[in-house]
Short mmCIF file of C-alpha atoms in Angstrom, two decimals:
data_model
loop_
_atom_site.label_atom_id
_atom_site.label_comp_id
_atom_site.label_asym_id
_atom_site.label_seq_id
_atom_site.Cartn_x
_atom_site.Cartn_y
_atom_site.Cartn_z
CA MET A 23 52.21 89.95 147.07
CA PRO A 24 53.40 88.03 150.15
CA ARG A 25 54.00 90.24 153.18
CA ASN A 26 57.25 88.42 153.93
CA LEU A 27 58.71 88.88 150.44
CA THR A 28 61.68 90.89 151.73
CA PHE A 29 62.52 88.16 154.24
CA ALA A 30 62.15 85.50 151.54
CA ILE A 31 64.54 87.42 149.27
CA LEU A 32 67.08 87.64 152.10
CA ILE A 33 66.84 83.89 152.66
CA GLY A 34 67.27 83.36 148.91
CA MET A 35 70.47 85.44 148.99
CA LEU A 36 71.95 83.47 151.87
CA LEU A 37 71.06 80.13 150.31
CA GLY A 38 72.49 81.34 147.00
CA VAL A 39 75.82 82.20 148.65
CA ALA A 40 75.92 78.77 150.33
CA ALA A 41 75.01 76.89 147.14
CA GLY A 42 77.46 78.90 145.04
CA PHE A 43 80.30 78.37 147.53
CA PHE A 44 79.63 74.61 147.61
CA CYS A 45 79.59 74.38 143.81
CA HIS A 46 82.74 76.48 143.48
CA GLN A 47 84.60 74.25 145.93
CA ALA A 48 83.29 71.02 144.45
CA LEU A 49 83.92 72.00 140.81
CA GLY A 50 87.62 72.63 140.42
CA ASP A 51 87.48 73.16 136.67
CA ALA A 52 86.57 76.71 135.60
CA GLY A 53 84.73 75.47 132.51
CA GLU A 54 82.59 73.10 134.57
CA ALA A 55 81.83 75.90 137.05
CA GLU A 56 80.64 78.15 134.22
CA ARG A 57 78.43 75.36 132.89
CA VAL A 58 76.75 74.85 136.29
CA ALA A 59 76.42 78.62 136.75
CA GLY A 60 74.64 78.70 133.41
CA TYR A 61 71.98 76.36 134.79
CA PHE A 62 71.47 78.64 137.78
CA SER A 63 71.23 81.65 135.47
CA ILE A 64 68.26 80.14 133.64
CA VAL A 65 65.99 80.97 136.60
CA SER A 66 67.26 84.52 137.09
CA ASP A 67 67.19 85.20 133.33
CA ILE A 68 63.55 84.12 133.11
CA PHE A 69 62.66 86.38 136.04
CA LEU A 70 64.38 89.40 134.49
CA LYS A 71 62.65 88.73 131.18
CA MET A 72 59.29 88.68 132.97
CA ILE A 73 60.17 92.03 134.54
CA LYS A 74 61.06 93.46 131.12
CA MET A 75 57.76 92.10 129.82
CA ILE A 76 55.97 94.33 132.35
CA ILE A 77 57.96 97.54 132.21
CA ALA A 78 57.09 98.96 128.76
CA PRO A 79 53.28 98.79 129.12
CA LEU A 80 53.50 99.86 132.77
CA VAL A 81 55.61 102.95 131.99
CA PHE A 82 53.37 103.86 129.07
CA ALA A 83 50.11 103.43 130.97
CA THR A 84 51.13 105.25 134.17
CA LEU A 85 52.74 108.14 132.33
CA VAL A 86 49.89 108.64 129.86
CA ALA A 87 47.31 108.53 132.65
CA GLY A 88 49.32 110.98 134.75
CA VAL A 89 49.88 113.47 131.93
CA ALA A 90 46.26 113.26 130.80
CA ARG A 91 45.08 114.04 134.32
CA MET A 92 47.45 116.99 134.63
CA GLY A 93 45.53 118.36 131.68
CA ASP A 94 47.81 121.37 131.37
CA GLY A 95 51.01 121.71 129.34
CA ARG A 96 52.30 124.24 131.84
CA ALA A 97 51.98 121.69 134.66
CA ILE A 98 53.93 119.14 132.64
CA GLY A 99 56.68 121.67 131.91
CA ARG A 100 56.82 122.74 135.55
CA ILE A 101 57.12 119.19 136.87
CA GLY A 102 59.63 118.27 134.15
CA ALA A 103 61.85 121.25 134.98
CA LYS A 104 61.78 120.44 138.70
CA THR A 105 62.56 116.78 137.99
CA LEU A 106 65.53 117.45 135.69
CA GLY A 107 66.85 120.11 138.06
CA TRP A 108 66.83 117.65 140.95
CA PHE A 109 68.44 114.97 138.79
CA MET A 110 71.29 117.25 137.75
CA GLY A 111 71.97 118.22 141.35
CA ALA A 112 71.94 114.60 142.51
CA SER A 113 74.21 113.56 139.63
CA LEU A 114 76.75 116.25 140.42
CA ALA A 115 76.71 115.34 144.13
CA SER A 116 77.22 111.63 143.32
CA LEU A 117 80.17 112.27 141.04
CA ALA A 118 81.80 114.82 143.35
CA LEU A 119 81.41 112.60 146.42
CA GLY A 120 82.96 109.64 144.57
CA MET A 121 85.89 111.77 143.41
CA ALA A 122 86.53 113.12 146.92
CA LEU A 123 86.43 109.68 148.54
CA VAL A 124 88.82 108.04 146.06
CA ASN A 125 91.31 110.86 146.55
CA LEU A 126 90.99 110.52 150.31
CA LEU A 127 91.01 106.71 150.63
CA GLN A 128 93.38 105.87 147.74
CA PRO A 129 92.03 102.32 147.10
CA GLY A 130 94.31 101.75 144.08
CA ARG A 131 97.60 102.51 145.83
CA GLY A 132 99.77 99.53 146.74
CA LEU A 133 97.54 97.06 144.91
CA ASP A 134 99.37 93.74 145.11
CA LEU A 135 98.11 92.41 141.78
CA PRO A 136 99.58 92.01 138.29
CA LEU A 137 98.30 94.88 136.16
CA PRO A 138 96.50 93.85 132.94
CA THR A 139 98.25 94.75 129.71
CA GLU A 140 96.07 93.00 127.14
CA ASP A 141 93.60 94.85 124.99
CA ALA A 142 90.30 95.29 126.78
CA ALA A 143 88.34 96.35 123.71
CA ALA A 144 86.18 93.22 123.87
CA VAL A 145 84.48 94.41 127.04
CA THR A 146 84.17 98.11 126.31
CA ALA A 147 81.39 98.05 123.71
CA LYS A 148 81.08 101.35 121.86
CA THR A 149 81.86 104.79 123.14
CA PRO A 150 78.70 106.70 124.10
CA ASP A 151 77.74 109.16 121.37
CA LEU A 152 75.86 112.18 122.70
CA ALA A 153 74.67 113.25 119.24
CA ALA A 154 73.28 109.78 118.53
CA PHE A 155 71.68 109.74 121.97
CA LEU A 156 69.85 113.02 121.31
CA VAL A 157 68.56 111.76 117.95
CA ASP A 158 67.50 108.42 119.44
CA ILE A 159 65.38 110.08 122.12
CA VAL A 160 62.55 110.32 119.59
CA PRO A 161 61.32 106.86 118.51
CA ALA A 162 61.06 106.08 114.81
CA SER A 163 58.44 103.51 115.80
CA VAL A 164 56.68 103.22 119.13
CA VAL A 165 56.25 99.50 118.46
CA GLU A 166 60.01 99.11 118.16
CA ALA A 167 60.53 101.17 121.33
CA MET A 168 58.11 98.90 123.21
CA ALA A 169 59.73 95.77 121.80
CA THR A 170 63.23 96.83 122.86
CA ASN A 171 62.20 98.39 126.20
CA ALA A 172 63.70 101.74 125.15
CA ILE A 173 62.36 103.53 128.22
CA LEU A 174 63.30 107.07 127.20
CA GLN A 175 61.65 106.66 123.78
CA ILE A 176 58.54 105.26 125.45
CA VAL A 177 58.52 108.26 127.79
CA VAL A 178 58.68 110.70 124.85
CA PHE A 179 55.81 108.99 123.01
CA ALA A 180 53.75 108.72 126.22
CA LEU A 181 54.20 112.46 126.84
CA PHE A 182 52.91 113.29 123.36
CA PHE A 183 50.07 110.79 123.71
CA GLY A 184 49.08 112.07 127.15
CA VAL A 185 49.13 115.72 126.10
CA GLY A 186 47.03 114.91 123.05
CA LEU A 187 44.61 112.89 125.15
CA ALA A 188 44.18 115.78 127.59
CA ALA A 189 43.69 118.24 124.73
CA ILE A 190 40.64 116.44 123.28
CA GLY A 191 38.85 116.69 126.62
CA GLU A 192 35.65 114.74 127.19
CA VAL A 193 36.05 112.66 124.03
CA GLY A 194 39.20 111.09 125.46
CA ARG A 195 37.78 110.20 128.90
CA PRO A 196 37.00 106.55 127.98
CA LEU A 197 40.56 106.11 126.74
CA VAL A 198 41.95 107.65 129.94
CA ARG A 199 39.95 105.14 131.98
CA ALA A 200 41.18 102.33 129.74
CA VAL A 201 44.81 103.38 130.23
CA GLU A 202 44.30 103.56 134.01
CA ALA A 203 42.82 100.06 133.91
CA LEU A 204 45.87 98.87 131.94
CA ALA A 205 48.13 100.27 134.68
CA GLU A 206 46.16 98.42 137.34
CA VAL A 207 46.37 95.17 135.37
CA MET A 208 50.13 95.52 134.95
CA LEU A 209 50.57 96.13 138.69
CA LYS A 210 48.52 93.01 139.40
CA ILE A 211 50.76 91.04 137.04
CA THR A 212 53.74 92.50 138.91
CA GLY A 213 52.42 90.87 142.07
CA TYR A 214 52.34 87.50 140.35
CA VAL A 215 55.88 87.90 139.00
CA MET A 216 57.27 88.98 142.37
CA VAL A 217 56.27 85.68 143.92
CA THR A 218 59.15 84.14 141.97
CA ALA A 219 61.67 86.79 143.09
CA PRO A 220 63.28 84.76 145.94
CA PHE A 221 64.06 81.91 143.52
CA ALA A 222 65.57 84.34 141.01
CA VAL A 223 67.69 85.92 143.74
CA PHE A 224 68.94 82.51 144.85
CA ALA A 225 69.88 81.62 141.28
CA ALA A 226 71.58 84.96 140.51
CA ILE A 227 73.77 84.88 143.64
CA ALA A 228 74.58 81.17 143.25
CA ALA A 229 75.68 81.69 139.63
CA VAL A 230 78.11 84.47 140.52
CA ILE A 231 79.66 82.69 143.51
CA THR A 232 79.96 79.44 141.54
CA THR A 233 82.18 81.06 138.91
CA GLU A 234 84.00 83.74 140.92
CA GLY A 235 84.10 82.17 144.39
CA LEU A 236 84.31 84.15 147.61
CA GLY A 237 88.05 84.63 147.17
CA VAL A 238 87.57 87.51 144.73
CA LEU A 239 85.94 89.46 147.55
CA LEU A 240 89.08 89.07 149.67
CA VAL A 241 91.48 90.16 146.90
CA PHE A 242 89.50 93.32 146.15
CA GLY A 243 88.10 93.70 149.66
CA LYS A 244 89.61 97.16 150.19
CA PHE A 245 88.14 98.57 146.99
CA ILE A 246 84.75 96.93 147.49
CA GLY A 247 84.56 98.02 151.13
CA GLN A 248 85.47 101.63 150.35
CA PHE A 249 83.01 101.72 147.46
CA TYR A 250 80.21 100.59 149.77
CA ILE A 251 81.27 103.20 152.35
CA GLY A 252 80.88 105.75 149.57
CA LEU A 253 77.43 104.40 148.70
CA GLY A 254 76.47 104.61 152.38
CA LEU A 255 77.50 108.27 152.49
CA LEU A 256 75.58 108.90 149.26
CA TRP A 257 72.48 107.31 150.79
CA ALA A 258 72.87 109.57 153.81
CA LEU A 259 73.21 112.61 151.54
CA LEU A 260 70.15 111.67 149.48
CA ILE A 261 68.06 110.97 152.57
CA LEU A 262 69.19 114.26 154.16
CA ALA A 263 68.21 116.13 151.00
CA GLY A 264 64.86 114.35 151.07
CA PHE A 265 64.41 115.21 154.74
CA LEU A 266 64.96 118.91 154.04
CA VAL A 267 61.94 118.81 151.72
CA LEU A 268 59.75 116.04 153.17
CA GLY A 269 60.57 116.34 156.86
CA ARG A 270 59.39 113.27 158.74
CA GLY A 271 57.81 112.01 155.53
CA ILE A 272 61.19 110.62 154.46
CA ALA A 273 60.86 107.82 157.05
CA PRO A 274 57.71 106.17 155.60
CA LEU A 275 59.18 106.52 152.12
CA MET A 276 62.35 104.65 153.07
CA ARG A 277 60.34 101.98 154.88
CA ALA A 278 58.14 101.55 151.83
CA ILE A 279 61.00 100.81 149.44
CA ARG A 280 62.76 98.19 151.56
CA GLY A 281 61.42 95.39 149.38
CA PRO A 282 62.39 97.01 146.05
CA LEU A 283 65.81 97.85 147.51
CA MET A 284 66.46 94.24 148.48
CA LEU A 285 65.30 93.08 145.05
CA ALA A 286 67.55 95.54 143.19
CA PHE A 287 70.52 94.63 145.37
CA SER A 288 70.15 90.88 145.11
CA THR A 289 69.50 90.80 141.35
CA ALA A 290 71.96 93.65 140.56
CA SER A 291 69.19 95.22 138.47
CA SER A 292 67.39 98.45 139.35
CA GLU A 293 65.09 97.67 136.42
CA ALA A 294 63.82 94.59 138.28
CA ALA A 295 62.71 96.83 141.14
CA TYR A 296 60.89 99.38 138.96
CA PRO A 297 57.32 98.01 139.09
CA ARG A 298 57.37 97.40 142.84
CA THR A 299 59.00 100.78 143.51
CA LEU A 300 56.22 102.51 141.59
CA GLU A 301 53.58 100.57 143.48
CA ARG A 302 55.09 101.26 146.91
CA LEU A 303 55.50 104.99 146.20
CA VAL A 304 51.83 105.26 145.30
CA GLU A 305 50.81 103.34 148.42
CA THR A 306 52.92 105.77 150.48
CA GLY A 307 51.06 108.79 149.14
CA VAL A 308 53.01 109.89 146.06
CA PRO A 309 50.45 110.61 143.30
CA ARG A 310 50.78 108.07 140.54
CA ARG A 311 50.93 110.83 137.94
CA ILE A 312 54.12 112.08 139.66
CA ALA A 313 55.68 108.67 140.33
CA GLY A 314 54.86 107.51 136.80
CA PHE A 315 56.54 110.62 135.39
CA VAL A 316 59.64 110.83 137.60
CA LEU A 317 60.68 107.16 137.75
CA PRO A 318 61.00 106.51 133.99
CA LEU A 319 63.05 109.70 133.57
CA GLY A 320 65.16 108.69 136.54
CA TYR A 321 66.16 105.44 134.87
CA SER A 322 67.86 107.50 132.14
CA PHE A 323 68.97 110.65 133.96
CA ASN A 324 69.32 109.84 137.66
CA LEU A 325 71.51 106.76 138.12
CA ASP A 326 73.26 108.06 141.25
CA GLY A 327 74.92 104.78 142.21
CA SER A 328 76.19 104.19 138.68
CA MET A 329 77.76 107.64 138.49
CA MET A 330 79.55 107.25 141.81
CA TYR A 331 80.85 103.91 140.54
CA ALA A 332 82.20 105.58 137.39
CA THR A 333 84.38 108.02 139.34
CA PHE A 334 85.47 105.31 141.77
CA ALA A 335 86.46 102.88 139.03
CA ILE A 336 88.28 105.39 136.82
CA LEU A 337 90.37 106.91 139.62
CA PHE A 338 91.00 103.45 141.11
CA ILE A 339 92.47 102.32 137.77
CA ALA A 340 94.57 105.48 137.50
CA GLN A 341 95.95 104.93 141.02
CA ALA A 342 96.66 101.24 140.33
CA TYR A 343 98.83 102.22 137.35
CA GLY A 344 100.53 104.99 139.32
CA ILE A 345 99.03 107.79 137.19
CA ASP A 346 98.35 111.06 139.00
CA LEU A 347 95.52 113.21 137.70
CA SER A 348 95.48 116.86 138.65
CA ILE A 349 92.42 118.39 140.28
CA GLY A 350 91.72 120.21 137.03
CA GLU A 351 91.80 116.95 135.07
CA GLN A 352 89.53 115.30 137.62
CA VAL A 353 87.02 118.15 137.43
CA ALA A 354 87.09 117.92 133.64
CA MET A 355 86.50 114.16 133.93
CA LEU A 356 83.56 114.83 136.24
CA LEU A 357 81.98 117.17 133.69
CA VAL A 358 82.50 114.62 130.91
CA LEU A 359 80.81 111.95 133.03
CA MET A 360 77.86 114.29 133.63
CA VAL A 361 77.24 114.15 129.87
CA THR A 362 78.30 110.64 128.85
CA SER A 363 76.41 108.96 131.69
CA LYS A 364 73.17 110.28 130.15
CA GLY A 365 73.96 108.73 126.77
CA VAL A 366 73.95 105.05 127.69
CA ALA A 367 70.38 104.48 128.87
CA GLY A 368 69.41 100.93 128.05
CA VAL A 369 72.98 99.83 127.18
CA PRO A 370 73.89 96.50 128.83
CA ARG A 371 76.53 96.98 131.56
CA ALA A 372 76.22 100.71 130.89
CA SER A 373 78.54 101.72 133.75
CA LEU A 374 81.41 99.73 132.22
CA VAL A 375 80.78 101.41 128.87
CA VAL A 376 81.00 104.85 130.49
CA VAL A 377 84.17 103.91 132.37
CA ALA A 378 85.82 102.53 129.23
CA ALA A 379 84.95 105.62 127.17
CA THR A 380 86.31 107.98 129.84
CA LEU A 381 89.54 106.00 130.20
CA VAL A 382 90.19 106.47 126.49
CA GLN A 383 89.34 110.19 126.54
CA PHE A 384 91.80 110.89 129.36
CA GLY A 385 94.62 108.67 128.09
CA LEU A 386 94.33 106.11 130.90
CA PRO A 387 95.08 102.39 130.30
CA GLU A 388 91.94 100.87 128.83
CA ALA A 389 93.14 97.43 129.92
CA GLY A 390 92.66 98.59 133.51
CA LEU A 391 88.98 97.86 133.02
CA LEU A 392 89.88 94.20 133.53
CA LEU A 393 90.80 95.02 137.14
CA VAL A 394 87.17 95.71 138.04
CA LEU A 395 85.49 93.37 135.57
CA GLY A 396 85.70 90.32 137.83
CA ILE A 397 84.01 92.07 140.76
CA ASP A 398 81.56 94.15 138.71
CA GLN A 399 78.62 91.96 139.73
CA PHE A 400 79.21 92.67 143.43
CA LEU A 401 79.61 96.39 142.77
CA ASP A 402 76.53 96.40 140.53
CA MET A 403 74.43 95.13 143.42
CA GLY A 404 75.20 98.23 145.49
CA ARG A 405 74.88 100.75 142.69
CA SER A 406 71.53 99.24 141.56
CA ALA A 407 70.08 99.60 145.07
CA THR A 408 71.41 103.17 145.22
CA ASN A 409 69.70 104.00 141.94
CA VAL A 410 66.40 102.92 143.50
CA VAL A 411 66.98 105.14 146.55
CA GLY A 412 67.84 108.15 144.39
CA ASN A 413 64.78 107.81 142.18
CA ALA A 414 62.40 107.12 145.07
CA VAL A 415 63.60 110.19 146.99
CA ALA A 416 63.33 112.26 143.80
CA ALA A 417 59.72 111.14 143.26
CA GLY A 418 58.81 112.02 146.86
CA VAL A 419 60.47 115.44 146.65
CA ILE A 420 58.85 116.36 143.32
CA ALA A 421 55.46 115.24 144.67
CA LYS A 422 55.88 117.46 147.73
CA TRP A 423 56.96 120.46 145.65
CA GLU A 424 54.04 119.95 143.29
CA GLN A 425 51.60 119.63 146.19
CA ALA A 426 52.90 122.89 147.64
CA HIS A 427 52.44 124.54 144.23
CA THR A 428 48.94 123.32 143.52
CA ASP A 429 47.58 123.06 147.09
CA VAL A 430 44.64 120.92 145.90
CA ALA A 431 42.02 120.53 148.60
CA GLY A 432 41.36 116.94 149.61
CA GLN A 433 44.59 115.58 148.09
CA PRO A 434 46.46 113.15 150.37
CA ALA A 435 49.36 114.51 152.38
CA VAL A 436 52.35 113.27 150.45
CA LEU A 437 54.37 110.65 152.32
CA ASP A 438 52.24 110.94 155.43
CA ASP A 439 51.38 107.69 157.22
CA SER A 440 47.86 108.98 157.73
CA ALA A 441 47.38 109.94 154.08
CA SER A 442 43.91 109.61 152.63
CA ASN A 443 42.19 110.86 149.51
CA GLY A 444 39.54 112.82 151.28
CA ASP A 445 36.97 110.01 151.24
CA ALA A 446 34.84 109.37 154.26
CA THR A 447 36.68 106.12 154.98
CA PRO A 448 40.27 106.44 153.93
CA GLY A 449 42.39 103.35 153.45
CA PRO A 450 45.14 101.83 151.37
CA GLU A 451 42.79 101.23 148.48
CA ALA A 452 42.07 104.94 148.33
CA ALA A 453 45.76 105.80 148.28
CA VAL A 454 46.43 103.55 145.32
CA SER A 455 43.63 104.85 143.15
CA THR A 456 44.93 106.99 140.32
CA SER A 457 41.64 108.84 140.06
CA SER A 458 42.13 110.16 143.59
CA TYR A 459 44.69 112.59 142.23
CA SER A 460 42.69 114.07 139.39
#
């Protein structure tokens, strides 16, 4: 993994903006611009497919190894309860903050744009079904779950597998070591894939700017700017919450995830940042059994940036059409979003699906979705990076709480720059070793 990867990604972003702007100006025809953007997208699509190639075995291996080393069903239940409790609190804070800001800033008022009237059903996909979501949590086939990258189903199977592996004791030790080796191999492969990240970032940004141009940012500048102000406040809130638990340990955690943050932002995919986020958390002192447990759950239950976007987009559309929602209706909408946002894990453009479903439920113009569709890529960049922040802070907090509960002698101080595993010569290699946290 090159040390200057973050800088290389930043350069890729800037070059992508320049290349996309040149192509957009040179290609007047929209069809021609889409064709050229398609060539750019080949590179970014290959990169994202390589990331998806890694995620299923990495999630399975890290979670199984972590659960097997916990060795106690009570420990798993305790950590799971803490994790879901934190996620629910963070979700509620994200939604409430978004609702408060939209009511205060009023980004949809006085919008000097023609309001869409055509049917937007083509971009709404299907309404999230909570009952179907609950049934689909359990995989009918683990092979199918792996093939489709159904993270939540993989998590469920890995929990069963890890508990069973811990229950058979000494007989399962060789398999535990094999699973740990698989995790190490997948992290090594991650390093190879990340070398191509700057090229994928360049291609992703260039493709968007080629088709949309920079002008779309000016038309919706007020909404985009206020949304990013909201994300900034949410970051501050998440970091403050982390500070209350971790103290000064929040600083090394935030420094550690700078690379994954830049990757998630530039590719508009928090999934692309998953392997590197896991690796950096472990290097910072978060036990891999904790990081490997919290992060996969976070990708289904703790999408803080996506939830803030949902409230922003829905109330923005209502304001654009001159529809006033009472505080009671907005609170009801917030509670609905708390549920429906959990039912779209793994759905492409999941935030748009949630927005569309909520618009229908509250009698708001579904065609209003077209107002935000053109700038969704730019908004997705911010919410993807925010999802990474939320899940990284959650992993650090749960690790600290668990350390305080267990108080295991010789375990590294979580998120401490001087963390070691109790060996005579501590170092980064010691921090990464899964077996250090047994």
